[in-house]
């Protein structure tokens, strides 16, 4: 019987050492019996070598069986991992369900608490209205009774004074008249008596003369004597007449005085009548005022009732909105749980697919092992079915090698690929899967002509994090999806945390006032003058965690708007946020990173936007060649520019501040300008994510407009840059800078206190605004204008530590400059001072007591918890008589500064 013949097939051996055996087998199966007899001698010589090859194949089969066992062990390990992941997923779902139920219960409890508070607030409002009404009635009665009593007293005093004056005048007239009449009567009596006496004497002498005449005396002498006596008597009579005339004159004078007295009495009566009339008028006006006051009180009560009703409606709306927010949070929690469930399901499906792949690979290995075993036992010989098949086993995966080299390179290289973003690489590193195996080298694949059954080693298995993934990769899509879910989860947790934890904080920490925030802000200026030369948002975002840990509570970001100057202070299209610092998406990601790190640990995360409202650069020229036509979404014209701008031919109203000569000055008195600016600020708040404002060049327009913008956009914090020149004498800065800080305080007053302002005066000469209005003073040592590469007004480099020790331990809101924190090596010093400020509980309204201030140094106590010293002189709180308590040294920087905390 002739031996069967087999067609020679194309087969790739396991190695070059088995080539002789393969040749022998192929030859023995394709040659006649007589050829075998002729080659028996050579077969005898190669028999020993063939046995050696068989032993090697046996060892390889053992190795293959061992690998198969490892594969089965890995399969079991994968099964264990899948079971563990399933259990963990179930546990996470259960914990999520419990957490959701707990949060729902807390939300319901909070709802009931809010309802009870609302009821109490209603009762308090009604009681307050009643109290106000009662107090108003009491105060009205008090005021009216006081006014009436005062008027009656004044009228009584006027009547009494008038009566006293009349009585005095009448008494005086009576006394003068009586005295005059008495003197006239007495003088008249004396004169008459003298005349009678003289007449009697003359009569007696006449009788005597007649007797003598009759007795023969000289009659002519007697007549002469009588005549002389008559002339004397005539003189006496004349004197009496003159005295009577004088008396008449005195009487006339007395009559005149009496008439004057009567006129004064009539005037007093008129005054009394006028006072009575005034009293009647006053009573009438008081009655009218009381009626008006009563109407005002009634209107006030109506207003209070209306406001109470409005507050009740507002509280109801707020409660409804809060409830809707809670429901939205609950829905978000449900969506998050569903997404997490879907992700877990996808993960389980991926693991199951991986398990099925490993099972199929195990089947392939089993088949290959059976094929090798059958080959060794001559159970299967390669035949015609293997013709034309080229394949290479590489690292446990079979890659078909096509004849198209371009397709090979596309399948194996598929590059170049883009760089991985930092955030994506960070998320990918948290996964670090162990599949797929190492990529096939194309050169090795083309050069190898035999198939290998050797599995790769564990250290050769590469990680997906070391490659550059493509956007279409399934794994990257899972990573992005996981990132989205994680962001939603963190946002939900922050929302729930703010709704539940904020009620546990102290009133001082949660009280948010316009212009001051919580009063415990520490602002970090997150850029300098040269930041526009780099992709700054991408560079600043990774520092959010470090800033949060350092104690910063708000970050002042650079101007976000497209600008003619790269630094951002010459804005053009306000709604275009693709600036020299980065794109709009990068800005949003930077702000999100700040919020994710809970930058403001007290309650309100803050990212402050640097907004330029005073001026704006035009994008087009007018027909006469002036750049005063604005473009973009806010397409204004010359009517939006103040008319006294000397360079841009504005047609608006005159400016309400100073002129900025480099760009068109905006007319904020125009209604459409204010409306557009309010819309832009609200867009920055709601869509971009800013929490507050740093207002540039605010001395260019009225602070009243700033008040309107702040009330419309409702920022958590606002700072105005009111920077003008200080006072100098003989080239040196004056000690008294009250006029300078008064101008800043006037601007803050113009805003209604809704905005703080940079304390430029304190940078020049302590104390500035900090000494007059500390809650609105934002202190600083340097910024991008005064320091950085501009160096307009740099703080002495060797005194920076003392400067920060001063502003970080004093009231006001301190600002830390980027260069000092990251470039000047002051990070640890500033963090230590912030820790001292936090421990001492210092805020923008803290009190100060200064113990020592001269050329030697400075000592002050802030509140009742911290004492700080600047300078080299010796001082210790234990030796100070005015310091109570026990003080422990917290920071000792030698001659620079020292801090003590109350123990």
PDB file of C-alpha atoms in Angstrom, residues 561-576 612-622 626-638 640-641 645 647-648 660-668 680 696:
ATOM      1  CA  UNK A 561     -12.668  91.802  28.040  1.00  0.00           C
ATOM      2  CA  UNK A 562     -11.001  92.044  24.633  1.00  0.00           C
ATOM      3  CA  UNK A 563      -8.770  95.110  24.798  1.00  0.00           C
ATOM      4  CA  UNK A 564      -6.640  97.329  22.568  1.00  0.00           C
ATOM      5  CA  UNK A 565      -3.878  97.095  25.192  1.00  0.00           C
ATOM      6  CA  UNK A 566      -3.001  93.507  26.191  1.00  0.00           C
ATOM      7  CA  UNK A 567      -3.298  94.272  29.922  1.00  0.00           C
ATOM      8  CA  UNK A 568      -7.069  94.720  29.442  1.00  0.00           C
ATOM      9  CA  UNK A 569      -7.587  98.327  30.555  1.00  0.00           C
ATOM     10  CA  UNK A 570      -8.539  99.620  27.092  1.00  0.00           C
ATOM     11  CA  UNK A 571     -11.664  97.486  26.459  1.00  0.00           C
ATOM     12  CA  UNK A 572     -13.517  97.437  23.146  1.00  0.00           C
ATOM     13  CA  UNK A 573     -16.153  94.688  22.673  1.00  0.00           C
ATOM     14  CA  UNK A 574     -17.375  94.084  26.213  1.00  0.00           C
ATOM     15  CA  UNK A 575     -19.026  90.741  25.431  1.00  0.00           C
ATOM     16  CA  UNK A 576     -15.874  89.298  23.821  1.00  0.00           C
ATOM     17  CA  UNK A 612     -13.548  99.084  33.245  1.00  0.00           C
ATOM     18  CA  UNK A 613     -16.692 101.272  33.126  1.00  0.00           C
ATOM     19  CA  UNK A 614     -15.220 104.767  32.677  1.00  0.00           C
ATOM     20  CA  UNK A 615     -14.004 104.431  29.075  1.00  0.00           C
ATOM     21  CA  UNK A 616     -14.230 102.171  26.059  1.00  0.00           C
ATOM     22  CA  UNK A 617     -12.275 102.006  22.786  1.00  0.00           C
ATOM     23  CA  UNK A 618     -14.247 102.428  19.578  1.00  0.00           C
ATOM     24  CA  UNK A 619     -14.001  99.995  16.651  1.00  0.00           C
ATOM     25  CA  UNK A 620     -14.932 102.342  13.790  1.00  0.00           C
ATOM     26  CA  UNK A 621     -14.306 105.899  12.668  1.00  0.00           C
ATOM     27  CA  UNK A 622     -16.984 108.496  12.126  1.00  0.00           C
ATOM     28  CA  UNK A 626     -12.812 110.280  14.708  1.00  0.00           C
ATOM     29  CA  UNK A 627     -12.792 106.918  16.494  1.00  0.00           C
ATOM     30  CA  UNK A 628     -16.171 107.168  18.259  1.00  0.00           C
ATOM     31  CA  UNK A 629     -18.278 104.366  16.724  1.00  0.00           C
ATOM     32  CA  UNK A 630     -18.483 101.269  18.950  1.00  0.00           C
ATOM     33  CA  UNK A 631     -19.040  97.724  17.680  1.00  0.00           C
ATOM     34  CA  UNK A 632     -20.022  94.342  19.037  1.00  0.00           C
ATOM     35  CA  UNK A 633     -23.221  93.673  20.931  1.00  0.00           C
ATOM     36  CA  UNK A 634     -23.199  97.170  22.479  1.00  0.00           C
ATOM     37  CA  UNK A 635     -23.039  99.229  19.259  1.00  0.00           C
ATOM     38  CA  UNK A 636     -23.028 102.752  20.712  1.00  0.00           C
ATOM     39  CA  UNK A 637     -22.335 106.012  18.914  1.00  0.00           C
ATOM     40  CA  UNK A 638     -21.010 109.500  19.822  1.00  0.00           C
ATOM     41  CA  UNK A 640     -22.576 107.613  24.500  1.00  0.00           C
ATOM     42  CA  UNK A 641     -19.462 109.825  24.916  1.00  0.00           C
ATOM     43  CA  UNK A 645     -14.034 114.815  26.123  1.00  0.00           C
ATOM     44  CA  UNK A 647     -10.439 114.093  21.718  1.00  0.00           C
ATOM     45  CA  UNK A 648     -13.480 112.103  20.563  1.00  0.00           C
ATOM     46  CA  UNK A 660      -9.312 109.845  30.893  1.00  0.00           C
ATOM     47  CA  UNK A 661      -7.584 111.156  27.752  1.00  0.00           C
ATOM     48  CA  UNK A 662      -6.488 107.869  26.144  1.00  0.00           C
ATOM     49  CA  UNK A 663      -9.964 106.559  25.219  1.00  0.00           C
ATOM     50  CA  UNK A 664     -13.557 107.840  24.824  1.00  0.00           C
ATOM     51  CA  UNK A 665     -15.119 108.615  28.204  1.00  0.00           C
ATOM     52  CA  UNK A 666     -18.569 107.027  28.557  1.00  0.00           C
ATOM     53  CA  UNK A 667     -21.572 109.212  29.480  1.00  0.00           C
ATOM     54  CA  UNK A 668     -23.230 107.330  32.343  1.00  0.00           C
ATOM     55  CA  UNK A 680     -23.369  93.170  30.911  1.00  0.00           C
ATOM     56  CA  UNK A 696     -11.266 100.727  37.516  1.00  0.00           C
TER      57      UNK A 696
END
